[in-house]
Coordinates of C-alpha atoms in Angstrom, one line a residue:
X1 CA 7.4 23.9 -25.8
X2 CA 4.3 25.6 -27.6
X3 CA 2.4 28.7 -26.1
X4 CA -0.4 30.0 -26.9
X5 CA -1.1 33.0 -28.4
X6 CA -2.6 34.6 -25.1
X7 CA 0.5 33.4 -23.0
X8 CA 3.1 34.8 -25.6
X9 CA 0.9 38.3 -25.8
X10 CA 1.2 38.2 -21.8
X11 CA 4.2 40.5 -20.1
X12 CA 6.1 38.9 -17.8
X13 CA 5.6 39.1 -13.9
X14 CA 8.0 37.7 -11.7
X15 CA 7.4 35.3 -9.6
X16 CA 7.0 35.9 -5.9
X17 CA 8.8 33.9 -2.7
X18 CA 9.2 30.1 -3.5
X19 CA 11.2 28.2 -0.8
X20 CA 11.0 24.7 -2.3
X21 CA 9.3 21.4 -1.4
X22 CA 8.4 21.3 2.3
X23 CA 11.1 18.9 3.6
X24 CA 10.1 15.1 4.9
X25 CA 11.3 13.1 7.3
X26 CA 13.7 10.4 5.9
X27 CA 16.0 8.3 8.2
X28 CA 16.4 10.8 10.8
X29 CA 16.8 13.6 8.1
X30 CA 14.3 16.7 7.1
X31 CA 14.7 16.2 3.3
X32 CA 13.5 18.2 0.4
X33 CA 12.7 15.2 -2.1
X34 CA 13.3 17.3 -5.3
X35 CA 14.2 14.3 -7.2
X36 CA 13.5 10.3 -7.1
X37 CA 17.4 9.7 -6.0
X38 CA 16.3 12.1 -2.8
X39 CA 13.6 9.2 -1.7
X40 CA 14.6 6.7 0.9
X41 CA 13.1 4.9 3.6
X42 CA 11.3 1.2 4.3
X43 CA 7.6 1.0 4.7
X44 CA 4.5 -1.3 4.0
X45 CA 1.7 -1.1 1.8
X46 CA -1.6 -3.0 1.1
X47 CA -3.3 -3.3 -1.7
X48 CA -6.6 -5.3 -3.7
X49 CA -7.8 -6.4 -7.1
X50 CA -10.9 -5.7 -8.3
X51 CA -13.1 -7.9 -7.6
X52 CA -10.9 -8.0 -4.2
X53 CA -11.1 -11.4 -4.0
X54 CA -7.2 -11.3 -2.8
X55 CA -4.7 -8.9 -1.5
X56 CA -1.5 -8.1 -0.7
X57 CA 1.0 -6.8 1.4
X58 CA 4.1 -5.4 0.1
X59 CA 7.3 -4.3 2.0
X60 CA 10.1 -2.5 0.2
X61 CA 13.3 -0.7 1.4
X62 CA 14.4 2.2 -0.5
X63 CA 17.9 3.6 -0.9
X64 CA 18.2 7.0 -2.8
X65 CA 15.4 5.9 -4.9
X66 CA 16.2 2.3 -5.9
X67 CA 13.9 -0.5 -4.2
X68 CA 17.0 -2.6 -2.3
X69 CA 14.8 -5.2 -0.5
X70 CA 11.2 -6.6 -1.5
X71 CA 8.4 -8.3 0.4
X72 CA 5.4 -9.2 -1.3
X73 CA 3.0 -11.0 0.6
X74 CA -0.5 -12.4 -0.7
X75 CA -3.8 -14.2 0.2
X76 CA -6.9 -15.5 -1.0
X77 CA -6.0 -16.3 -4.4
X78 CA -3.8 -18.9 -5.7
X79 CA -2.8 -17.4 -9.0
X80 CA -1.6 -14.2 -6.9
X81 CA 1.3 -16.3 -5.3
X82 CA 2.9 -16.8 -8.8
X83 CA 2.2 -13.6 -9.5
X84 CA 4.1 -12.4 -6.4
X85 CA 6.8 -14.1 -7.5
X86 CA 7.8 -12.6 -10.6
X87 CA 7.3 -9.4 -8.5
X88 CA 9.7 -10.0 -6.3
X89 CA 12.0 -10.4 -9.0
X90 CA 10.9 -7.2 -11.2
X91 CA 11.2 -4.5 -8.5
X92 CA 14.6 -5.0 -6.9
X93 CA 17.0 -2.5 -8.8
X94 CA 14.2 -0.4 -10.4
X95 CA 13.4 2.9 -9.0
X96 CA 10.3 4.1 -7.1
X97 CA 8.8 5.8 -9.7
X98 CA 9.9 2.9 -12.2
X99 CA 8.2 0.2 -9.7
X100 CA 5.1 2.7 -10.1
X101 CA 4.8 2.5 -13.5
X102 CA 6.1 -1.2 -14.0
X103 CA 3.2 -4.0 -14.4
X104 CA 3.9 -6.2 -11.2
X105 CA 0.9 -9.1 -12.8
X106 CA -1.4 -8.7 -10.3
X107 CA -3.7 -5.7 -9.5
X108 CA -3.5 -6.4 -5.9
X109 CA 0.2 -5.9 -5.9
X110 CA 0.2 -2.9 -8.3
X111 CA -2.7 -1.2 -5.8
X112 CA -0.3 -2.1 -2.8
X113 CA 2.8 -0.4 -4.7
X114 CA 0.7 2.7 -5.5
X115 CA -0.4 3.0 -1.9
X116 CA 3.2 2.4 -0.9
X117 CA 4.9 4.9 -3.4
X118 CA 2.4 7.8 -1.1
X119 CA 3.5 7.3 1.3
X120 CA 7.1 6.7 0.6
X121 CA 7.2 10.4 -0.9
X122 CA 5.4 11.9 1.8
X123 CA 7.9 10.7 4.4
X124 CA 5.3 8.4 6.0
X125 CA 7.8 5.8 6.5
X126 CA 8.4 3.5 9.2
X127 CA 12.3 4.4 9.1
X128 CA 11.1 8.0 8.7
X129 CA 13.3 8.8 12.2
X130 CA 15.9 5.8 12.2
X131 CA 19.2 6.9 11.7
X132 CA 20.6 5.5 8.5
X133 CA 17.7 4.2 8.3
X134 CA 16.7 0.4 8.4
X135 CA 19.3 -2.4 6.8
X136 CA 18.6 -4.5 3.7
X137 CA 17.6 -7.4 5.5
X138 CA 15.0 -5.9 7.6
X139 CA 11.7 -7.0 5.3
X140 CA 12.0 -10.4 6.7
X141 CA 11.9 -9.5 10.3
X142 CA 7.9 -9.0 9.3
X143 CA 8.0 -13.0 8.8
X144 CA 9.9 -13.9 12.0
X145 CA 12.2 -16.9 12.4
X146 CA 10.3 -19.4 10.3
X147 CA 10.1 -17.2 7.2
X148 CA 6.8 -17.6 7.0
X149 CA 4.3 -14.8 6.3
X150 CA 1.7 -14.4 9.7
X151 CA -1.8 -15.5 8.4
X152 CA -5.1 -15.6 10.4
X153 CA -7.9 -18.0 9.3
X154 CA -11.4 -17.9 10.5
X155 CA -14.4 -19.0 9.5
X156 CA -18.1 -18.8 10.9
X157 CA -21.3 -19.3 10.4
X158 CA -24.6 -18.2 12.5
X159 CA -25.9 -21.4 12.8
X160 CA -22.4 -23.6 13.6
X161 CA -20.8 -21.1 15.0
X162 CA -16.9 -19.8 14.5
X163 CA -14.1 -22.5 13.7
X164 CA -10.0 -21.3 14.0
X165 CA -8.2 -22.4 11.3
X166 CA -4.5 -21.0 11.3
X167 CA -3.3 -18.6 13.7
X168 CA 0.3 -16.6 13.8
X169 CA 1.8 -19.8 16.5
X170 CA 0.6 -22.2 13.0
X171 CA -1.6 -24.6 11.5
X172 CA -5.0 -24.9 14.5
X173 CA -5.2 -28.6 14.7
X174 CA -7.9 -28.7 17.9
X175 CA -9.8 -26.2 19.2
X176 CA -11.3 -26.4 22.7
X177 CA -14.6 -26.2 24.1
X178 CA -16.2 -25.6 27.0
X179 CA -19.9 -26.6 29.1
X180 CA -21.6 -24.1 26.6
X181 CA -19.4 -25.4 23.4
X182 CA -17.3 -22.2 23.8
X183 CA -13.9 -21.8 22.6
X184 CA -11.5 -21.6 25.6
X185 CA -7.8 -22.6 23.8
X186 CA -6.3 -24.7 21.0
X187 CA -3.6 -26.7 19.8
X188 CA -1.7 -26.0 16.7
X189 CA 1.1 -27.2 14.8
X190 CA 3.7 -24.8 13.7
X191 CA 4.5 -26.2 10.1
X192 CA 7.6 -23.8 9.7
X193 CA 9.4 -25.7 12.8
X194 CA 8.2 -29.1 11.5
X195 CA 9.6 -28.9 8.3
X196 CA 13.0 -27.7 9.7
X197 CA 13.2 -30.8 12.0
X198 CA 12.3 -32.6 9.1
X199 CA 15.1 -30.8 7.1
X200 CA 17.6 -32.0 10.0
X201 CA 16.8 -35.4 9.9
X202 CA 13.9 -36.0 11.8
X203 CA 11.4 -38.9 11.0
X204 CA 7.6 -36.6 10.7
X205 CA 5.7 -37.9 13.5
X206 CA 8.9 -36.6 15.7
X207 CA 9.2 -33.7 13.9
X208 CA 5.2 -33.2 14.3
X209 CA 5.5 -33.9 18.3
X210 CA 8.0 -31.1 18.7
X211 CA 6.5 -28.8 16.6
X212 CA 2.8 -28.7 18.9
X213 CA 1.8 -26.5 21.0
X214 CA -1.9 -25.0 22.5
X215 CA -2.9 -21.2 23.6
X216 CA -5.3 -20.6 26.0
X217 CA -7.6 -23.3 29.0
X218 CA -7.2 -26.4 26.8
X219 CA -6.8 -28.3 29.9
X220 CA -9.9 -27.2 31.3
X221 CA -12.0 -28.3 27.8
X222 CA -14.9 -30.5 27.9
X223 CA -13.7 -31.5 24.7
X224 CA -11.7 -30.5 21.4
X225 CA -12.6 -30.5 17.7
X226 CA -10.9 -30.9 14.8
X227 CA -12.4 -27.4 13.2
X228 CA -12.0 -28.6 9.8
X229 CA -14.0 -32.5 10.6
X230 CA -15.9 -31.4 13.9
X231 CA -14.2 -34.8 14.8
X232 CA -13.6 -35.0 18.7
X233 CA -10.1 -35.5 19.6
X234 CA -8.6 -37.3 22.3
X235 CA -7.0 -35.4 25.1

């Protein structure tokens, strides 16, 4: 280590109370992170390019410092999906500070990691007081039973109006109108569900039949659109 010639012609004063890093609040633990092993907890961050054309949501659950589990969810652009899934096999096994530092291919996923590592090491976890915190596993309870990530779609315009396009139930198929040409309900298709009856042995239009369901006073609709045609479908 080099000094300069002012510090070396310093005398030495010696250094007052120091009581350490103020402890956080790690799996029902008051922790003094000193070191990257000292880190542990599960948490969510989101993050953006750029031009923030896309973004992403990333999940992670630390243990002592490695990243166990990883959840990396994107949207609104398609070269981030491939980009999600190299990440999701880069930051298993590396450490915090490692997955900091380590080029996860997309800028939206490398915001959403820095955003994440903060509040990681400031104990702003959302295992901060769970005992033992939460088990490797736990990431996918964000997607629920279908695995699938929960995506809202809507679109407007002043002059047409708004049109639903996916909710968290699935894929809108219908939405319906009322008198005034307000939306009172839809119908959607849950393409998670569909696919599994598929997967069992299903013929589609069966598998589609059991996979429908509407939200809200469709019975009570004048009529319902298709919002992606505007074509009126039947009740």
């Amino acid at each position: 280590m080099i000094y300069s010639h002012e510090v070396e012609n310093m005398c030495t004063v010696t250094q007052g109370v120091h009581h350490g890093a103020a402890p956080i609040p790690e799996e029902a633990k008051w922790v003094q992170s000193k070191e990257i092993k000292d880190i542990s907890g599960l948490t969510h961050g989101v993050g953006w390019c750029a031009p923030q054309q896309g973004a992403c949501k990333l999940t992670l659950n630390v243990k002592e410092g490695i990243i166990q589990e990883a959840l990396v969810e994107t949207i609104g652009c398609s070269g981030m999906t491939h980009s999600a899934a190299m990440a999701a096999e880069i930051l298993p096994g590396l450490t915090v500070l490692e997955a900091l530092n380590t080029d996860l291919v997309c800028d939206a996923i490398n915001t959403a990691m820095r955003e994440l590592f903060l509040q990681i090491v400031y104990g702003r976890t959302q295992s901060a007081f769970s005992e033992d915190g939460l088990p490797v596993g736990a990431g996918l309870e964000d997607l629920g039973k279908g695995l699938r990530s929960q995506v809202g779609t809507m679109y407007g315009t002043l002059k047409k109006g708004p049109r639903y396009l996916e909710m968290a139930e699935g894929y809108v198929t219908g939405i319906a109108l009322d008198a005034n040409s307000e939306i009172i309900g839809y119908q959607f298709v849950n393409l998670g569900k569909m696919t599994d009856f598929i997967k069992k042995g299903d013929d589609p239009t069966t598998a589609y039949e059991k996979s429908v369901g509407q939200y809200g006073r469709v019975a009570d609709a004048v009529k319902i659109i298709d919002p992606r045609t505007d074509k009126e479908i039947t009740k």
